[in-house]
Short mmCIF file of C-alpha atoms in Angstrom, two decimals:
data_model
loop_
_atom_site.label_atom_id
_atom_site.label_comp_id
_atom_site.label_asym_id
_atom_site.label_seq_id
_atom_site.Cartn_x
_atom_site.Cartn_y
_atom_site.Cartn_z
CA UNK A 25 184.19 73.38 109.25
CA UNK A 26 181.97 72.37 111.88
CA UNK A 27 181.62 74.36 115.56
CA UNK A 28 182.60 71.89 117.97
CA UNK A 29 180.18 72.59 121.41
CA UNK A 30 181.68 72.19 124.19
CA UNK A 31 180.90 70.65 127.90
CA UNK A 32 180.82 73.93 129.66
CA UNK A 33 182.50 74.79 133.34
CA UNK A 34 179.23 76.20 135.13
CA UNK A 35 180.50 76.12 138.69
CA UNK A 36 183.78 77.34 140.25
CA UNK A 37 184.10 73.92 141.64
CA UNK A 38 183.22 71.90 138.18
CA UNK A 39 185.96 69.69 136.35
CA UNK A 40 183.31 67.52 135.14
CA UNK A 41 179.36 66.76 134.97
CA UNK A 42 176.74 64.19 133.55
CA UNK A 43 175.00 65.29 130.49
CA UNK A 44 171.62 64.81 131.72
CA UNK A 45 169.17 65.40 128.91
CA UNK A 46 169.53 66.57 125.36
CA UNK A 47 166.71 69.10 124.42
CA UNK A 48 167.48 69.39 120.49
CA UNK A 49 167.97 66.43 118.43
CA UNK A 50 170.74 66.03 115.15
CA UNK A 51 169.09 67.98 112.20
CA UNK A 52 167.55 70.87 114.52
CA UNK A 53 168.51 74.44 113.84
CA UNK A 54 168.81 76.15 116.81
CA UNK A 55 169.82 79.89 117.39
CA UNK A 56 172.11 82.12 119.98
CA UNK A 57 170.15 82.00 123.18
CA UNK A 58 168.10 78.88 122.56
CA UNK A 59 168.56 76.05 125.30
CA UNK A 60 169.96 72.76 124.27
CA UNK A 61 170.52 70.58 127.20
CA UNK A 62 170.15 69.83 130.94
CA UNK A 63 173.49 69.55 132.21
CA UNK A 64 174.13 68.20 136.54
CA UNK A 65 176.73 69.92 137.83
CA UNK A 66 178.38 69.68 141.46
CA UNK A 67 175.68 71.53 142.55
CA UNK A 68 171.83 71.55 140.66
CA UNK A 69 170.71 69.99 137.31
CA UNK A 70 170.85 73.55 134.84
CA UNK A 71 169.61 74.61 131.67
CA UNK A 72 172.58 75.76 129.04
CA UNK A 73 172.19 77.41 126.28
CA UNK A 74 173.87 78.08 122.47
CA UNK A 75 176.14 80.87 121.97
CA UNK A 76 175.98 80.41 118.05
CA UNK A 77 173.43 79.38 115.69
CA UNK A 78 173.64 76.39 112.94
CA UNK A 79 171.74 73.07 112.57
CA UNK A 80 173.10 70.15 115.01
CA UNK A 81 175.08 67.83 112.60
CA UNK A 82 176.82 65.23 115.11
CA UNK A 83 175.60 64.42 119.06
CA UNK A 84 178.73 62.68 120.47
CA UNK A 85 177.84 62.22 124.03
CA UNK A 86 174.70 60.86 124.42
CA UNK A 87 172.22 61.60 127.45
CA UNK A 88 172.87 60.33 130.99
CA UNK A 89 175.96 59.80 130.59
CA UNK A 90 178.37 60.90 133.81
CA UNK A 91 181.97 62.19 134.31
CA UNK A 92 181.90 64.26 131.10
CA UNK A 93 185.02 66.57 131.30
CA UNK A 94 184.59 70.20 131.25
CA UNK A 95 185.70 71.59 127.66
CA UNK A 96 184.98 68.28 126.12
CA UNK A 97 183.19 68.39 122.81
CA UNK A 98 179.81 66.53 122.85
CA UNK A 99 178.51 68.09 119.52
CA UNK A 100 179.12 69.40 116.24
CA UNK A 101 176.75 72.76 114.80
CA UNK A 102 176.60 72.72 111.07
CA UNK A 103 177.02 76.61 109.98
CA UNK A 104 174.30 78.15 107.73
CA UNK A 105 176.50 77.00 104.11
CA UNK A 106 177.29 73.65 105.38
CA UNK A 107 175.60 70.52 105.22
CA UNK A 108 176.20 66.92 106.45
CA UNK A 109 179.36 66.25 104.29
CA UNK A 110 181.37 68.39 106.49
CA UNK A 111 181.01 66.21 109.45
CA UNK A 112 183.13 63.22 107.21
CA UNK A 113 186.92 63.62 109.48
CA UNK A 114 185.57 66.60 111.55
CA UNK A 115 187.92 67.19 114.38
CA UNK A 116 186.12 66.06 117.84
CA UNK A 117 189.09 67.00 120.30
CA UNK A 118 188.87 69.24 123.10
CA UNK A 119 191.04 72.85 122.86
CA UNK A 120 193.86 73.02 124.34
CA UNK A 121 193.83 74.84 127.27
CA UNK A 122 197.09 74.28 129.07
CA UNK A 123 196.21 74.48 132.76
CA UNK A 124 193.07 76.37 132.38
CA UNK A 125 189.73 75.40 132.40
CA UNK A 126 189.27 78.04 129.74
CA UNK A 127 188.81 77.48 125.70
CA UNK A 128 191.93 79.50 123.91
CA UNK A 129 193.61 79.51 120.59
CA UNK A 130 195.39 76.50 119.19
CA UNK A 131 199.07 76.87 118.68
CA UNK A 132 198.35 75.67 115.02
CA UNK A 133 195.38 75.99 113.56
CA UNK A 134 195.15 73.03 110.95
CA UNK A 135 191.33 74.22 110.03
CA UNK A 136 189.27 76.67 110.00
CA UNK A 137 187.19 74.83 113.01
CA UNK A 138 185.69 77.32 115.81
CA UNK A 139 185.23 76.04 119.16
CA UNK A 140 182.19 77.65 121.45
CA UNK A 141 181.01 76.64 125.07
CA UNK A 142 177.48 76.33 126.27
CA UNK A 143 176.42 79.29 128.31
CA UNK A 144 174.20 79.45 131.14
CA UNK A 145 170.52 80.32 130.16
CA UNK A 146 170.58 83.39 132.53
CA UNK A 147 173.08 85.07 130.76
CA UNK A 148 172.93 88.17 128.35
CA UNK A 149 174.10 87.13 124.58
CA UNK A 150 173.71 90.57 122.91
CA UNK A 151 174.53 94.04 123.30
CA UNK A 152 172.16 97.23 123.97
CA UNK A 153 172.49 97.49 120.09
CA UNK A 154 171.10 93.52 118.76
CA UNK A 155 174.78 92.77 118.40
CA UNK A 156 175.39 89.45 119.48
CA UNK A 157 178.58 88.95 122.25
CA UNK A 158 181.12 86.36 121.64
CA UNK A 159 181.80 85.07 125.17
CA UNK A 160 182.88 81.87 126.96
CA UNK A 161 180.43 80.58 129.64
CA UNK A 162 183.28 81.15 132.64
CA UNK A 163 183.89 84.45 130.91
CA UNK A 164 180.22 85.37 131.67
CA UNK A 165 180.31 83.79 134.93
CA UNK A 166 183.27 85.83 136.21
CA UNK A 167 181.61 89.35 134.38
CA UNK A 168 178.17 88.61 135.58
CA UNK A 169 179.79 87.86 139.44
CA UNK A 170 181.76 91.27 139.05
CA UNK A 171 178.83 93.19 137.67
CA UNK A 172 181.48 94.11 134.37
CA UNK A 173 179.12 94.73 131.32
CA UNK A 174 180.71 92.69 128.38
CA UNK A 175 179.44 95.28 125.88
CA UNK A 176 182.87 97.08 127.23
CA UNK A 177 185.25 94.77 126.97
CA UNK A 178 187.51 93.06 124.02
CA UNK A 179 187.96 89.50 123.30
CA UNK A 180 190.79 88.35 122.23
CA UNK A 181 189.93 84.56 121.65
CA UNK A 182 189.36 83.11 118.55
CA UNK A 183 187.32 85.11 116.04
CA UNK A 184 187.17 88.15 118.71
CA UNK A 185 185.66 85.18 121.34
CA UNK A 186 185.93 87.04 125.23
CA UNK A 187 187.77 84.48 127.44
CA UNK A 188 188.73 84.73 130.78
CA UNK A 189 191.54 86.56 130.49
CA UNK A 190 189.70 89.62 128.69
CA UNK A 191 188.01 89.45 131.79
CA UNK A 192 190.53 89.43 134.07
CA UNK A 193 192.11 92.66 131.87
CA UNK A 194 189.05 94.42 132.15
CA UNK A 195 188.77 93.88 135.64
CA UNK A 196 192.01 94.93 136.59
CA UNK A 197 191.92 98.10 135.43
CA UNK A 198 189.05 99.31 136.60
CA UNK A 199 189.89 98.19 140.22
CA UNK A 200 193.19 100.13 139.18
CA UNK A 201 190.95 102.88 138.62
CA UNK A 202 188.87 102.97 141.10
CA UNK A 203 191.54 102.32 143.88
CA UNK A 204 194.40 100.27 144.74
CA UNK A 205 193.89 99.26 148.29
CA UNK A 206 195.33 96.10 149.65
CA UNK A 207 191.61 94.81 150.75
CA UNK A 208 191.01 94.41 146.81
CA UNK A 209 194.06 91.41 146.36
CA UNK A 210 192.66 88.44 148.05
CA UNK A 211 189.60 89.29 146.49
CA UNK A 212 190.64 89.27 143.43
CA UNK A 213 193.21 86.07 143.57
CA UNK A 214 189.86 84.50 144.60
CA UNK A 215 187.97 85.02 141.88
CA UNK A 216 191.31 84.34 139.65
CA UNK A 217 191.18 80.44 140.41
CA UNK A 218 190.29 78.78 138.13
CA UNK A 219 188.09 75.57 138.40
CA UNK A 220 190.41 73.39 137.01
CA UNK A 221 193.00 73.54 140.09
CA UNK A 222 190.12 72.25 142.03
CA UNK A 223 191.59 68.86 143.97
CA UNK A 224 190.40 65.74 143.39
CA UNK A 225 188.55 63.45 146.14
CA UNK A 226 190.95 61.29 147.41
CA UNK A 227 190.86 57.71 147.00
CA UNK A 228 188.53 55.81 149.68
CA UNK A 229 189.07 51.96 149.10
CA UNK A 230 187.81 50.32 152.56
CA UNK A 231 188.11 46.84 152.92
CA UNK A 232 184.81 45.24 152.69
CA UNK A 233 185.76 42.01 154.00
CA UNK A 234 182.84 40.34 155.61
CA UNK A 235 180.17 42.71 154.42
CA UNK A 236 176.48 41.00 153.96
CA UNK A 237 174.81 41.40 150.78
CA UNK A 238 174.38 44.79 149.32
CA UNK A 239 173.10 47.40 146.61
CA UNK A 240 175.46 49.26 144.86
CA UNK A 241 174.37 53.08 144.38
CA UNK A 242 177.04 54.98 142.09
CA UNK A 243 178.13 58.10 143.66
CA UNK A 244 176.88 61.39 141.56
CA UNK A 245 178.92 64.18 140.82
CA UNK A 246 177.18 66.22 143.84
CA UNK A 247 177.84 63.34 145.96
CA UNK A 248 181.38 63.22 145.27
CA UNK A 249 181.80 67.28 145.22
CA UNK A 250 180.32 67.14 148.76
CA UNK A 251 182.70 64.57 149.86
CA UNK A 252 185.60 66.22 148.84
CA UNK A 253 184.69 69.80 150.16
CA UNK A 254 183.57 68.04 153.83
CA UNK A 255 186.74 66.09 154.25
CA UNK A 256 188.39 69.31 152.85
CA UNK A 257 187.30 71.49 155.58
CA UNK A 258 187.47 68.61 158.68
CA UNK A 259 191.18 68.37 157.79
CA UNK A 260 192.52 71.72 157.01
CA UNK A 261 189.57 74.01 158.80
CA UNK A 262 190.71 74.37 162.72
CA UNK A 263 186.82 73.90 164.05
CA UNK A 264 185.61 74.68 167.53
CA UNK A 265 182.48 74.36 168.71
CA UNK A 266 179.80 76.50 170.83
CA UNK A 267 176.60 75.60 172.00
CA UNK A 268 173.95 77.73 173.54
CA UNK A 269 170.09 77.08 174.89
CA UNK A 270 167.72 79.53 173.92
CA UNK A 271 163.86 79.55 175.16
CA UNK A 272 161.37 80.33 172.28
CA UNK A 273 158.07 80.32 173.95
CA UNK A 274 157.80 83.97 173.18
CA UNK A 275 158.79 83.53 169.80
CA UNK A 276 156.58 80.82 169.00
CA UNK A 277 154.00 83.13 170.24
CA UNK A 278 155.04 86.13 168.64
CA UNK A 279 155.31 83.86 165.08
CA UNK A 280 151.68 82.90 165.81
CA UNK A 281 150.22 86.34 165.83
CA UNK A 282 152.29 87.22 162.72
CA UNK A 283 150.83 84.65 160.43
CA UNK A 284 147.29 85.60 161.54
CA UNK A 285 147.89 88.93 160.45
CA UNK A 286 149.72 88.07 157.59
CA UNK A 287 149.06 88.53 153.77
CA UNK A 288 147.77 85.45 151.74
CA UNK A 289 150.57 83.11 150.67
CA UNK A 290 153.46 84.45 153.65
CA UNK A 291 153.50 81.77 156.65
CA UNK A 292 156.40 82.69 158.60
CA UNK A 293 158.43 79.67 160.33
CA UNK A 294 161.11 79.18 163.19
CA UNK A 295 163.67 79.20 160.58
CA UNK A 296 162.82 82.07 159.12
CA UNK A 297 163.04 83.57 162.32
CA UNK A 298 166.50 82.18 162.77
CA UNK A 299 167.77 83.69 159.55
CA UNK A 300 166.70 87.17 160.74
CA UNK A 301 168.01 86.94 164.41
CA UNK A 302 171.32 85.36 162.51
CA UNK A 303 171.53 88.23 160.19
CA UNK A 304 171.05 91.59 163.02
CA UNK A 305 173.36 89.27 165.03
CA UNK A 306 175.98 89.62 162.31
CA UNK A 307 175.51 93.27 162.08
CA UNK A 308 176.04 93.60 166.10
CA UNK A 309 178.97 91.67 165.41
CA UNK A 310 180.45 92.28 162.48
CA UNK A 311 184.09 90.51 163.21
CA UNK A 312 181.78 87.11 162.57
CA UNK A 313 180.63 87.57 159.05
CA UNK A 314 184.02 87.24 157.85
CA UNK A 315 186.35 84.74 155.03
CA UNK A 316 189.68 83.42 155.44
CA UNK A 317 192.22 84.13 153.27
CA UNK A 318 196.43 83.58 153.50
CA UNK A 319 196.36 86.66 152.39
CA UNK A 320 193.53 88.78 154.73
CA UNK A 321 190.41 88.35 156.77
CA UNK A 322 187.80 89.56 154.72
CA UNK A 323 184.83 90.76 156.55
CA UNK A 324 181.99 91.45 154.81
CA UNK A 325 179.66 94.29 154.44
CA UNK A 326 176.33 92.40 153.73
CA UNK A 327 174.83 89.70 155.50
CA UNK A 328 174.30 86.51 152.93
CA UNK A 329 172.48 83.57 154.98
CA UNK A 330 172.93 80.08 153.37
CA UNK A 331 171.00 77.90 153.88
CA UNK A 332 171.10 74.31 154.13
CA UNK A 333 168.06 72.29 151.80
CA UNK A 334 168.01 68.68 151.96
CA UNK A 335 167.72 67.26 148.46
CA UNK A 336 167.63 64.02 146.72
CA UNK A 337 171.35 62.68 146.59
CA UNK A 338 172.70 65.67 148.36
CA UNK A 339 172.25 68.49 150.11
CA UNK A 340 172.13 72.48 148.44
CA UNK A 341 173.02 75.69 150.30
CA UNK A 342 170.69 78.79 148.44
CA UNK A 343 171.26 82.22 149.69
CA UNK A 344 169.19 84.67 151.19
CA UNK A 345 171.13 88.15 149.98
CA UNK A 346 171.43 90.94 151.96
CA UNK A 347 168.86 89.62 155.02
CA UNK A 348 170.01 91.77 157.17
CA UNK A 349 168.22 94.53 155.25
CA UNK A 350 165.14 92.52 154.90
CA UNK A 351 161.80 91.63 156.91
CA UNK A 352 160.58 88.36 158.05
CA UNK A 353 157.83 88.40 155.09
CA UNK A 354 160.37 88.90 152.66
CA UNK A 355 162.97 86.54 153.95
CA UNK A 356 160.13 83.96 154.43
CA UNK A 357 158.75 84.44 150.46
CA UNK A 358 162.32 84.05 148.94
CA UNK A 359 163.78 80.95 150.96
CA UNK A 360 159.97 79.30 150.19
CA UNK A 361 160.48 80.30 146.76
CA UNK A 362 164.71 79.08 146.34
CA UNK A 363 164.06 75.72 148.58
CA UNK A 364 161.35 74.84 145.79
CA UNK A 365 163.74 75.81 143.30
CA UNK A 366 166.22 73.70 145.21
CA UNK A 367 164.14 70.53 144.92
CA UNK A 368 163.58 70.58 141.31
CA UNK A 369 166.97 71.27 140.80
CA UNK A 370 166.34 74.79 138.88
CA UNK A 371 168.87 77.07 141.45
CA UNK A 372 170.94 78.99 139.22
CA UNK A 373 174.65 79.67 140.06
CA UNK A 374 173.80 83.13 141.60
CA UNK A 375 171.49 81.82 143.76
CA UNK A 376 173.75 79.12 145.53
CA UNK A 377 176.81 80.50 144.77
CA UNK A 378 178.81 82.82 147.93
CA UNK A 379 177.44 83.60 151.52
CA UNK A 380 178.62 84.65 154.69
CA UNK A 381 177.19 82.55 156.69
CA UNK A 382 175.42 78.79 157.38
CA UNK A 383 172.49 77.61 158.91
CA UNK A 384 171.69 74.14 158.80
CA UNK A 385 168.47 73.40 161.00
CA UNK A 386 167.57 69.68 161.82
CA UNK A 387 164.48 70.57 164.19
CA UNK A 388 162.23 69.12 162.31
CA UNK A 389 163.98 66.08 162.45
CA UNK A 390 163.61 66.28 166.27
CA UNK A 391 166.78 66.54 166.56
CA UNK A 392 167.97 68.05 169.75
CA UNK A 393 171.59 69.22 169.02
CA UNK A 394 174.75 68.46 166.53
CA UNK A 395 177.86 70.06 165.54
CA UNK A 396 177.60 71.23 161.44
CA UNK A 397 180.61 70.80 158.93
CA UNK A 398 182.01 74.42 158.61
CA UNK A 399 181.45 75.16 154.61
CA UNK A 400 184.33 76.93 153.21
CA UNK A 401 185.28 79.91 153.16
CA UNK A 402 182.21 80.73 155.10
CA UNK A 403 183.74 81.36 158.98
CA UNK A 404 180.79 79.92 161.19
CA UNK A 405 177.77 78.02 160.27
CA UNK A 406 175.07 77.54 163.02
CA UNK A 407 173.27 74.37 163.51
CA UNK A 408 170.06 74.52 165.17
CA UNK A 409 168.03 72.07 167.06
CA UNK A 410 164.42 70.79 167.83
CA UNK A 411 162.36 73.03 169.92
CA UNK A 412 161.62 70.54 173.32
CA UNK A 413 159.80 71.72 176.79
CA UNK A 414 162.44 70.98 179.05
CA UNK A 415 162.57 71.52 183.22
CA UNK A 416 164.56 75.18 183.63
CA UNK A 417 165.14 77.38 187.05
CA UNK A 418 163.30 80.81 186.88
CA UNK A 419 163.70 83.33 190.00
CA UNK A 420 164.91 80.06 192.10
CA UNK A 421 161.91 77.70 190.89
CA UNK A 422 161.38 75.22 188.52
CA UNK A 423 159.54 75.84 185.68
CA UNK A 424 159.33 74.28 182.43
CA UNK A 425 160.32 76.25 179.09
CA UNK A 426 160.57 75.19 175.60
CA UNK A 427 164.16 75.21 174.79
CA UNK A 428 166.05 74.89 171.43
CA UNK A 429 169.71 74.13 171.64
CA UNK A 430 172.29 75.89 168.91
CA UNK A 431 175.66 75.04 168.00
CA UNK A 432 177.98 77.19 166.37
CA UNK A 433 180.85 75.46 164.43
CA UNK A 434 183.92 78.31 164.18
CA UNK A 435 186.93 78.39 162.20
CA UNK A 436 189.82 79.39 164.52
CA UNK A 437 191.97 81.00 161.99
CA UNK A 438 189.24 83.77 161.28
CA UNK A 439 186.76 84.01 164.39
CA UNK A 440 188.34 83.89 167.95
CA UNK A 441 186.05 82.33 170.86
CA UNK A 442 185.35 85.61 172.57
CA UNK A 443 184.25 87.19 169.04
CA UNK A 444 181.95 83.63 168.56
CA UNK A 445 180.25 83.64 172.18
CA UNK A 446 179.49 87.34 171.61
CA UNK A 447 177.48 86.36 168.14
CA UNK A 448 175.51 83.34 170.25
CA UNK A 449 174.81 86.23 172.96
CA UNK A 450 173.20 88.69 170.46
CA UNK A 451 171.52 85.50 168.88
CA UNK A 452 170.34 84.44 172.27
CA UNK A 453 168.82 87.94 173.12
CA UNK A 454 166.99 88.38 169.66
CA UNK A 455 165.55 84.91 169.50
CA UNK A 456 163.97 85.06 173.33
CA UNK A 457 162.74 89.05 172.61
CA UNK A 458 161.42 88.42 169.23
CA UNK A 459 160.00 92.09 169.20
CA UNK A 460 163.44 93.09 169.27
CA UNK A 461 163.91 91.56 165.91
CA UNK A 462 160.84 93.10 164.17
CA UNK A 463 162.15 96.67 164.74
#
């Protein structure tokens, strides 16, 4: 019988997407690896890929079309002895899953009909050996997240198929292994939750009595994600604010005379500067690079800056990884490199996915100060303002300075105000002695 494909979960907060371009057409053969369609999620249009080879028989959901549900079918793949008579009373309905957003086992099987998920295109589909592995997309996600080589580990889905729960197995014995400290249970209940439990936006129905003439632009699905995760975090995150005035004359100066002495393609800008002073200020204070949990504060080891990128329809977060053990060249390069990316809508889930920590800078806007949307389960994000020569008092005299004002927006539960004024102190002090940053 047929392989129904299936609309694949490729974001922790996915329930549903817009198939946005087929690549392969009915009557293609494709094989285990080759990419089939561009698929928006929540977050960036991707490229997914086949996990088994065939010849498309059937496209049932054509291109562009939104609010596809995660694990429905939108094709059938002929097998190598089948041909187009098979497709006469194939079975197009989704697997049931019970509450998970995960493929499993029917309770009957009535047919000999195999299920199989799109995988990302940046994910391993064989084994050191040319063996090909049998693994669900959030399977791969989850491994790939964990660093848990699927070589090692059985499935147990249909036809030997790894599935979340394989996953989960493997993973909890070797954290049993390796230790059983309390740290590792929020963790892991985190990555446990699965996307399907995700809320729903709630229902916004103003009345638009009275309202001239206007244009009706459908809400995407990163639209509506970003919505939902806003109003989210304004009603359940306790937010306070703190704002602080820093003078960059002497970084502005000290950015000049590195990009004259700077390699060919690295041009080093304010923010760059601001995700390196962010990233030493973590390490000074530690107690802000930290996630709520019910369970735990979890405060992390490494200092991931995201970012905020304006895009069309939306707004995208990439992350710089580990900045706080990197230079301003290096920092520069990569968020150059993952705001392009951004743009054209090309991030993969790795490089969007987790962080410690916001920025969101609206200089260039000229805008002089705001208060940023905490992004869960981040604790802080810092929102930083235009760079303006403004009248200050220096020794008892006036004197005028170029000034940038920065907020910090706090979540109460995990960062106390004494813990987020020391981080804007530290801040303060790298981005006015610039040198202090370079060492």
């Amino acid at each position: 019988m047929p392989v129904k494909i299936l609309m694949p979960a490729l974001s922790p907060t996915m329930t549903e997407g817009t198939l946005a371009k087929w690549l392969v057409k009915e009557g293609d053969t494709v094989e285990s690896g080759d990419v089939l369609a561009e698929i928006e999620t929540d977050k960036a249009t991707m490229e997914v890929e086949a996990v088994d080879e065939g010849k498309i028989g059937k496209i049932l959901v054509s291109e562009g079309t939104e609010g596809v549900a995660v694990n429905a079918v939108i094709a059938l793949l002929l097998e190598e002895d089948e041909d187009e008579s098979a497709l006469e009373g194939a079975d197009t309905s989704g697997p049931d899953v019970g509450g998970d957003a995960e493929e499993s086992a029917p309770k009957e099987e009535k047919s000999e009909s195999k299920d199989v998920a799109l995988g990302t295109s940046n994910t391993p589909t064989s084994s050191k050996d040319g063996e090909r592995i049998k693994a669900s997309p959030l399977a791969r996600r989850i491994a790939s997240q964990e660093g848990l080589e699927l070589s090692g580990v059985d499935g147990s889905g249909p036809r030997g198929r790894i599935v979340k729960r394989d996953i989960e197995a493997a993973l909890s014995n070797k954290s049993a292994a390796k230790s059983e400290s309390k740290a590792d249970a929020p963790a892991a209940a985190k990555a446990d939750a699965p996307a399907s439990k995700a809320p729903a936006a709630s229902g916004w129905n103003p009345d638009l009595t009275g309202l001239p003439e206007y244009e009706e632009i459908p809400n995407t699905t990163m639209r509506k994600v970003i919505a939902r995760r806003l109003t989210e975090s304004k009603q359940q995150v306790p937010h306070f604010y703190l704002t602080i005035d820093c003078e960059i004359d002497n970084l502005l100066s000290v950015r000049k005379q590195l990009n004259e002495k700077a390699g060919e393609g690295v041009k080093i800008s304010v923010n760059d500067m601001i995700i390196r002073a962010s990233s030493i200020a973590l390490k000074r204070v530690p107690a802000a690079n930290a996630v709520w949990t019910d369970a735990a504060i979890l405060q992390c080891k490494q200092q991931d800056i995201s970012v905020a990128v304006a895009i069309d329809g939306g707004l995208i977060t990439p992350v710089i990884r580990n900045a706080g053990g990197k230079g301003l060249a290096e920092i520069s390069t990569e968020m150059k490199a993952l705001a392009a990316k951004a743009r054209d809508g090309k991030l993969q889930p790795q490089e969007f996915q987790g962080g410690t920590f916001s920025v969101s800078n609206l200089g260039m806007f000229g805008i002089k100060d705001f208060a940023a949307i905490i992004n869960p389960p981040q604790g802080c994000i810092l929102a930083v303002g235009a760079g303006e020569q403004r009248p200050v008092v220096k020794d008892g005299a006036l004197a005028i300075a170029t000034v940038m004002s920065c907020t910090l927006s706090v979540d109460h539960r995990v960062v106390d105000g004494a813990v987020g004024a020391e981080f804007m102190a530290e801040f303060k002090k790298l981005i006015e002695d610039p040198l202090s940053m370079l060492l």
